Amino acid sequence: MQNIGIITKKSDPDAWDATKRLALWLHHRGKQVTICSETASAIGLDPEVARHKPQDDLPEGQDMVVVIGGDGTFLAGFRAIGSRDVPLLGINMGRLGFLTEVPSDAMLETMDKVLDGHYRQEERTLLNIDVLRHDKKVLSHCVMNDVVVHKGTLARMIEFQVSIDDQFVYTARADGLILATPTGSTAYALSAGGPILHPGIDALLLTPICPHTLTNRPIAVPGYGEINITFPGRHGQIIDRHQEQRDRLLTLDGQTGFTLTDGDRIQVKRSQHRLKVLHAPDRNYYAVLREKLHWGEQIGS
Amino acid sequence: MQNIGIITKKSDPDAWDATKRLALWLHHRGKQVTICSETASAIGLDPEVARHKPQDDLPEGQDMVVVIGGDGTFLAGFRAIGSRDVPLLGINMGRLGFLTEVPSDAMLETMDKVLDGHYRQEERTLLNIDVLRHDKKVLSHCVMNDVVVHKGTLARMIEFQVSIDDQFVYTARADGLILATPTGSTAYALSAGGPILHPGIDALLLTPICPHTLTNRPIAVPGYGEINITFPGRHGQIIDRHQEQRDRLLTLDGQTGFTLTDGDRIQVKRSQHRLKVLHAPDRNYYAVLREKLHWGEQIGS
Amino acid sequence: MQNIGIITKKSDPDAWDATKRLALWLHHRGKQVTICSETASAIGLDPEVARHKPQDDLPEGQDMVVVIGGDGTFLAGFRAIGSRDVPLLGINMGRLGFLTEVPSDAMLETMDKVLDGHYRQEERTLLNIDVLRHDKKVLSHCVMNDVVVHKGTLARMIEFQVSIDDQFVYTARADGLILATPTGSTAYALSAGGPILHPGIDALLLTPICPHTLTNRPIAVPGYGEINITFPGRHGQIIDRHQEQRDRLLTLDGQTGFTLTDGDRIQVKRSQHRLKVLHAPDRNYYAVLREKLHWGEQIGS
Amino acid sequence: MQNIGIITKKSDPDAWDATKRLALWLHHRGKQVTICSETASAIGLDPEVARHKPQDDLPEGQDMVVVIGGDGTFLAGFRAIGSRDVPLLGINMGRLGFLTEVPSDAMLETMDKVLDGHYRQEERTLLNIDVLRHDKKVLSHCVMNDVVVHKGTLARMIEFQVSIDDQFVYTARADGLILATPTGSTAYALSAGGPILHPGIDALLLTPICPHTLTNRPIAVPGYGEINITFPGRHGQIIDRHQEQRDRLLTLDGQTGFTLTDGDRIQVKRSQHRLKVLHAPDRNYYAVLREKLHWGEQIGS
């Protein structure tokens, strides 16, 4: 591992400090470091130590990317590498994240192990989403956590139809629908009442948001299927009756508000690419869950 | 398919009628039919038409077993074949079941197709459970739906510890814990708040029953792991303080009340055997869900 | 009861038919009927039979208002009478509603009883909501079901602070918050995971929508308190980072999308007015729940 | 307040220490103290300082009772006073309870205020439960938290019918049913998915445990009604088919395992007695909820 990129949480002096420490440490070990120019100037880093790049334009040729921040910064790191096959390592700034599991005070020690080859590389499912409009692809994206279809500001709810491959699953009315990877099952889907899916499972999770049919429970489906979402639209109730526009929004990994119209078809399937996450050898998926979800603490006793 | 067993719902005249119809129809097609002697005498079936056997002692050599009743009868069929590699076909008596999907009035037509080779065989995950006490196996069983550990009548709750392979998952206090196959996810686990897992997913579902820690959400784990449940027992609160006996019960597929004691270890892993279910070619997993869960019916509008 | 208004579901020929039947029947009994002019022209009603008025401008002096449609039409009826003390009677067009409980084929028979004094009048809690901005009231409204604060299209979530009288309740991050009357507990709040509150209970229900804190369970608080919602806003994460505008929407009884800004204070308290609902004497609140929620139908058996 | 009883958590040296400190402090202020003889001998207390009594036989004439322990000890205190009109004050041993809100290091300071009249007395709903068998009352009890009907060890589920006054509510199949006071809404009912009811609300909460009908949501009903629970029993499925005994258990406030038979009728109504709880003037119901439920801690950010 010779070329190492660093993605840093924005406007966070602690993350800046950790970035500076890591960049200098890597430089002294003869590594080529690339960081965002904005961060570099904030921390006064010599261009000899680290090449500066915009955050979202990490150059080709990185052997790994270290993310310094929280799970939101990890998502930025995932976007920066796109479909390139670069593994990510997450460092948190005091508060454990599902993906930023290394505390900053163990950063250098962990990096030392990783550079010596003492790490475990995990591969996680990514999703490809296409939006088709009049048989033309108008949006195409790769997501790590979730694809969310949500009512917009003018709608009381949305109605959508789900099918998988050629099988019709259901038509439902709800505030929205979350299609999550196992990684995304501990993000927004959990708030909406979804279960936790271990990342080792090859499955996608469909969790409706505030469904009008109370039995529309979350359902996990095999990872090999292609999920199609369309909008029958006939009963779409619009708050402003003078406005005919259907109001549905698509959100990808918590970002990118894309407006959907009546005939749109959303196609979601497992990506051929996989998210590569580096872990310290002693890392434990369940230990992160226990700490983040306060498992072990009881009420009423 | 020459040798065909029939398992019939007990004390159900409609199921008896269907059994008689099917046995005569198969006999006329030259098949060797085996049914339970109790059912045979109830419906006045000639021994030449069908060999009589006790329900739970289906002989070796069956090529398929037809279950006539509901999902409970399907479970009896599963027990009757045990670990033998015999496929099951489920006929319902008017009310659709998750596994008895063929309505009785389509029984002969479906059998006709099946005998002509027009069917789809699905394989589903089964679980092996062992109970170890002082390093000795005191119980060993294969289940189709779920393994449930539940507080008994004298306990206010139970405390249990879950680990998977060598990873500690959590210690929890609850009324109980359900370990379900995807098949079992639409049975008891659904009542306890669990999600639906499509049977094509290789995963096991852990659903706590009334957990004292509200964040102890259902979690699906990969099918390849071995789940261990033990009982730390230190804080076990006994209602009757004069009674020292811990009160924990093990229920397998809704049956077999086995009492567990302090040092017991429950080991659950995917069985090498698979449940073989025959489906009519046009069968649709999601259609059954839609009908049984009233998907599509909205409240409040 | 001499002056009787009718509010009819828009664009529904069945509701038009029922309206015509009822208007003529009332006219023959010497009653003064007022209906919406739009409906009147659609059904060709003689102005001698019924005075025509715009739907949302029901004149003073009504002794009762009959709503013909579904629960949505009932809401329109409630808006038409505003804070005037006029009782409402709900007729449904084939599909039982929580508030439109009389089937249309029992309409005349029920009206007969009601005009003879054989009815039960129920009073239900209404809510007053004010929005204060820089100590000025910028919105004031009376609602029957719920006050909803929801993230808009640009926000990933909202953060809000709830206090009741002078007691701080909590700060939460969520998609939104529903403040519902008992009447509203079977509307949107039920989809969001809230409990059912019998309308005889003097309480308000707070149900967070997709809360980030899993233990933020629905909470019912006494009807006598004043609920205050404010927006600390410090951690408000904006998807479009270049856009400083906080994006929070207020929805009242499923309508009226009002945009909230940072310093706004929402004050909700029980109205001095009560919703007056007329019931046939044999009416049963629980029978409506049973039918609408399919109570009595089991899964898995 | 001259006569003060103390109820102490069993076998807890910290609670014994606090009890001794409090008893001596009260004695020096000229109060008559009554404590349990078992505790008294454990802490070596002079009979002149405090009259000794068995825990569950607190004599008449107490002006208040101090509970030292946790919420379980508070329940013991409630049982010790029975229907007598004595207010309770709860001291916790390091871990905040819903009812034992005063930390032990603030015990004497709080007692000082209370004896000077600086306290707030809150009254909470209690429930009366009678079990009728062949028109004879076979059990009668007053509870603070909840009445629970639960399947026993031999049953797969129970079927029960609920009516309120003369209105039929529903027939349901489930593991059980919890009838809770608002006080009990934060105990077992919360684990079963129930909402939180502020103790100022006059309502009872019905929460089914693992209901087979997914729409059988928790429902809060007015406090003035009489709830009746009976057992239609026809479909009662018994695991051990040779055993005819229906297996249903009644648990009151987490104790008293009473076995119910087919024709039993359970009648629950608000008690004429009220639980009197003393609070320090600055006490805040919501602050206790926030701390016990970790409100304010988010996942996934």
PDB file of C-alpha atoms in Angstrom, chain A residues 93-220:
ATOM      1  CA  MET A  93     -13.605  11.314  16.247  1.00  0.00           C
ATOM      2  CA  GLY A  94     -14.717  10.125  19.676  1.00  0.00           C
ATOM      3  CA  ARG A  95     -18.057   8.656  18.802  1.00  0.00           C
ATOM      4  CA  LEU A  96     -18.166   5.122  17.416  1.00  0.00           C
ATOM      5  CA  GLY A  97     -19.750   4.771  13.984  1.00  0.00           C
ATOM      6  CA  PHE A  98     -21.105   1.656  12.322  1.00  0.00           C
ATOM      7  CA  LEU A  99     -18.373   2.043   9.692  1.00  0.00           C
ATOM      8  CA  THR A 100     -15.901   4.331  11.449  1.00  0.00           C
ATOM      9  CA  GLU A 101     -15.029   1.859  14.123  1.00  0.00           C
ATOM     10  CA  VAL A 102     -11.412   2.838  14.941  1.00  0.00           C
ATOM     11  CA  PRO A 103     -11.169   5.504  17.676  1.00  0.00           C
ATOM     12  CA  SER A 104      -8.802   8.335  16.722  1.00  0.00           C
ATOM     13  CA  ASP A 105      -6.422   7.565  19.583  1.00  0.00           C
ATOM     14  CA  ALA A 106      -5.894   4.072  18.122  1.00  0.00           C
ATOM     15  CA  MET A 107      -5.464   5.468  14.600  1.00  0.00           C
ATOM     16  CA  LEU A 108      -1.677   5.199  14.214  1.00  0.00           C
ATOM     17  CA  GLU A 109      -1.457   1.851  15.980  1.00  0.00           C
ATOM     18  CA  THR A 110      -4.174   0.469  13.708  1.00  0.00           C
ATOM     19  CA  MET A 111      -2.550   1.936  10.584  1.00  0.00           C
ATOM     20  CA  ASP A 112       0.713   0.318  11.641  1.00  0.00           C
ATOM     21  CA  LYS A 113      -1.000  -3.080  11.743  1.00  0.00           C
ATOM     22  CA  VAL A 114      -2.796  -2.482   8.462  1.00  0.00           C
ATOM     23  CA  LEU A 115       0.401  -1.477   6.638  1.00  0.00           C
ATOM     24  CA  ASP A 116       2.027  -4.640   8.006  1.00  0.00           C
ATOM     25  CA  GLY A 117      -0.790  -6.652   6.472  1.00  0.00           C
ATOM     26  CA  HIS A 118      -2.581  -7.366   9.746  1.00  0.00           C
ATOM     27  CA  TYR A 119      -6.144  -6.556   8.768  1.00  0.00           C
ATOM     28  CA  ARG A 120      -9.302  -8.196   7.617  1.00  0.00           C
ATOM     29  CA  GLN A 121     -10.935  -7.009   4.386  1.00  0.00           C
ATOM     30  CA  GLU A 122     -14.707  -7.295   4.299  1.00  0.00           C
ATOM     31  CA  GLU A 123     -16.799  -6.990   1.165  1.00  0.00           C
ATOM     32  CA  ARG A 124     -20.274  -5.544   1.337  1.00  0.00           C
ATOM     33  CA  THR A 125     -23.185  -5.390  -1.059  1.00  0.00           C
ATOM     34  CA  LEU A 126     -23.703  -2.200  -3.104  1.00  0.00           C
ATOM     35  CA  LEU A 127     -26.829  -1.362  -5.083  1.00  0.00           C
ATOM     36  CA  ASN A 128     -27.202  -0.065  -8.598  1.00  0.00           C
ATOM     37  CA  ILE A 129     -30.213   2.088  -9.217  1.00  0.00           C
ATOM     38  CA  ASP A 130     -31.515   3.261 -12.579  1.00  0.00           C
ATOM     39  CA  VAL A 131     -34.489   5.512 -13.183  1.00  0.00           C
ATOM     40  CA  LEU A 132     -36.195   4.870 -16.521  1.00  0.00           C
ATOM     41  CA  ARG A 133     -38.477   7.489 -18.095  1.00  0.00           C
ATOM     42  CA  HIS A 134     -40.082   6.743 -21.465  1.00  0.00           C
ATOM     43  CA  ASP A 135     -37.616   3.831 -21.779  1.00  0.00           C
ATOM     44  CA  LYS A 136     -34.680   6.187 -21.338  1.00  0.00           C
ATOM     45  CA  LYS A 137     -32.303   6.014 -18.401  1.00  0.00           C
ATOM     46  CA  VAL A 138     -32.507   9.433 -16.721  1.00  0.00           C
ATOM     47  CA  LEU A 139     -30.538   8.577 -13.599  1.00  0.00           C
ATOM     48  CA  SER A 140     -28.006   5.872 -12.756  1.00  0.00           C
ATOM     49  CA  HIS A 141     -26.211   5.572  -9.463  1.00  0.00           C
ATOM     50  CA  CYS A 142     -24.461   3.204  -7.073  1.00  0.00           C
ATOM     51  CA  VAL A 143     -25.451   3.348  -3.383  1.00  0.00           C
ATOM     52  CA  MET A 144     -24.043   1.959  -0.174  1.00  0.00           C
ATOM     53  CA  ASN A 145     -26.951   2.341   2.239  1.00  0.00           C
ATOM     54  CA  ASP A 146     -30.317   2.929   0.668  1.00  0.00           C
ATOM     55  CA  VAL A 147     -32.601   4.078  -2.100  1.00  0.00           C
ATOM     56  CA  VAL A 148     -35.569   5.967  -0.660  1.00  0.00           C
ATOM     57  CA  VAL A 149     -38.739   6.967  -2.474  1.00  0.00           C
ATOM     58  CA  HIS A 150     -40.609   9.519  -0.371  1.00  0.00           C
ATOM     59  CA  LYS A 151     -43.636  11.725  -0.718  1.00  0.00           C
ATOM     60  CA  GLY A 152     -42.759  15.338  -1.309  1.00  0.00           C
ATOM     61  CA  THR A 153     -44.178  18.436   0.273  1.00  0.00           C
ATOM     62  CA  LEU A 154     -47.433  18.500  -1.649  1.00  0.00           C
ATOM     63  CA  ALA A 155     -48.469  14.873  -1.296  1.00  0.00           C
ATOM     64  CA  ARG A 156     -50.230  13.283   1.626  1.00  0.00           C
ATOM     65  CA  MET A 157     -48.738   9.926   0.702  1.00  0.00           C
ATOM     66  CA  ILE A 158     -47.473   8.084  -2.346  1.00  0.00           C
ATOM     67  CA  GLU A 159     -48.737   4.921  -3.924  1.00  0.00           C
ATOM     68  CA  PHE A 160     -46.182   2.586  -5.409  1.00  0.00           C
ATOM     69  CA  GLN A 161     -46.044  -0.874  -6.881  1.00  0.00           C
ATOM     70  CA  VAL A 162     -43.187  -3.258  -6.193  1.00  0.00           C
ATOM     71  CA  SER A 163     -42.215  -6.246  -8.307  1.00  0.00           C
ATOM     72  CA  ILE A 164     -39.150  -8.448  -8.162  1.00  0.00           C
ATOM     73  CA  ASP A 165     -37.982  -9.942 -11.434  1.00  0.00           C
ATOM     74  CA  ASP A 166     -41.344 -10.838 -12.921  1.00  0.00           C
ATOM     75  CA  GLN A 167     -43.209 -11.355  -9.658  1.00  0.00           C
ATOM     76  CA  PHE A 168     -45.616  -8.725  -8.410  1.00  0.00           C
ATOM     77  CA  VAL A 169     -44.999  -8.116  -4.703  1.00  0.00           C
ATOM     78  CA  TYR A 170     -47.507  -5.469  -3.648  1.00  0.00           C
ATOM     79  CA  THR A 171     -49.083  -2.110  -4.206  1.00  0.00           C
ATOM     80  CA  ALA A 172     -48.866   0.066  -1.139  1.00  0.00           C
ATOM     81  CA  ARG A 173     -49.706   3.543   0.093  1.00  0.00           C
ATOM     82  CA  ALA A 174     -47.232   5.031   2.496  1.00  0.00           C
ATOM     83  CA  ASP A 175     -45.027   8.014   3.182  1.00  0.00           C
ATOM     84  CA  GLY A 176     -42.348   6.154   1.285  1.00  0.00           C
ATOM     85  CA  LEU A 177     -40.283   3.035   0.783  1.00  0.00           C
ATOM     86  CA  ILE A 178     -36.704   2.275   1.775  1.00  0.00           C
ATOM     87  CA  LEU A 179     -34.650  -0.240  -0.199  1.00  0.00           C
ATOM     88  CA  ALA A 180     -31.593  -0.911   1.892  1.00  0.00           C
ATOM     89  CA  THR A 181     -28.457  -2.992   1.721  1.00  0.00           C
ATOM     90  CA  PRO A 182     -27.518  -4.874   4.900  1.00  0.00           C
ATOM     91  CA  THR A 183     -25.148  -1.933   5.553  1.00  0.00           C
ATOM     92  CA  GLY A 184     -28.112   0.428   5.265  1.00  0.00           C
ATOM     93  CA  SER A 185     -30.266  -1.674   7.600  1.00  0.00           C
ATOM     94  CA  THR A 186     -28.703   0.109  10.588  1.00  0.00           C
ATOM     95  CA  ALA A 187     -29.238   3.549   9.038  1.00  0.00           C
ATOM     96  CA  TYR A 188     -32.599   5.073   8.019  1.00  0.00           C
ATOM     97  CA  ALA A 189     -34.386   1.720   7.702  1.00  0.00           C
ATOM     98  CA  LEU A 190     -33.873   1.065  11.423  1.00  0.00           C
ATOM     99  CA  SER A 191     -35.709   4.307  12.282  1.00  0.00           C
ATOM    100  CA  ALA A 192     -38.580   3.193  10.079  1.00  0.00           C
ATOM    101  CA  GLY A 193     -38.973  -0.076  12.004  1.00  0.00           C
ATOM    102  CA  GLY A 194     -36.760  -2.363   9.941  1.00  0.00           C
ATOM    103  CA  PRO A 195     -34.690  -5.256  11.296  1.00  0.00           C
ATOM    104  CA  ILE A 196     -30.909  -5.451  11.352  1.00  0.00           C
ATOM    105  CA  LEU A 197     -29.366  -7.497   8.528  1.00  0.00           C
ATOM    106  CA  HIS A 198     -25.810  -8.730   9.087  1.00  0.00           C
ATOM    107  CA  PRO A 199     -23.648  -7.586   6.122  1.00  0.00           C
ATOM    108  CA  GLY A 200     -22.735 -11.219   5.434  1.00  0.00           C
ATOM    109  CA  ILE A 201     -26.292 -11.854   4.190  1.00  0.00           C
ATOM    110  CA  ASP A 202     -26.998 -11.612   0.481  1.00  0.00           C
ATOM    111  CA  ALA A 203     -30.327  -9.819   0.722  1.00  0.00           C
ATOM    112  CA  LEU A 204     -32.025  -6.481   0.191  1.00  0.00           C
ATOM    113  CA  LEU A 205     -34.445  -5.012   2.681  1.00  0.00           C
ATOM    114  CA  LEU A 206     -37.735  -3.335   1.772  1.00  0.00           C
ATOM    115  CA  THR A 207     -39.108  -1.196   4.594  1.00  0.00           C
ATOM    116  CA  PRO A 208     -42.208   0.925   3.999  1.00  0.00           C
ATOM    117  CA  ILE A 209     -42.352   4.273   5.810  1.00  0.00           C
ATOM    118  CA  CYS A 210     -45.636   4.809   7.695  1.00  0.00           C
ATOM    119  CA  PRO A 211     -47.618   2.318   5.564  1.00  0.00           C
ATOM    120  CA  HIS A 212     -51.402   2.709   5.504  1.00  0.00           C
ATOM    121  CA  THR A 213     -51.713  -1.070   5.598  1.00  0.00           C
ATOM    122  CA  LEU A 214     -50.481  -2.043   9.042  1.00  0.00           C
ATOM    123  CA  THR A 215     -49.474  -5.534   7.898  1.00  0.00           C
ATOM    124  CA  ASN A 216     -47.012  -4.128   5.322  1.00  0.00           C
ATOM    125  CA  ARG A 217     -44.085  -5.311   7.390  1.00  0.00           C
ATOM    126  CA  PRO A 218     -40.447  -5.041   6.402  1.00  0.00           C
ATOM    127  CA  ILE A 219     -39.421  -7.838   4.054  1.00  0.00           C
ATOM    128  CA  ALA A 220     -35.943  -9.058   3.131  1.00  0.00           C
TER     129      ALA A 220
END
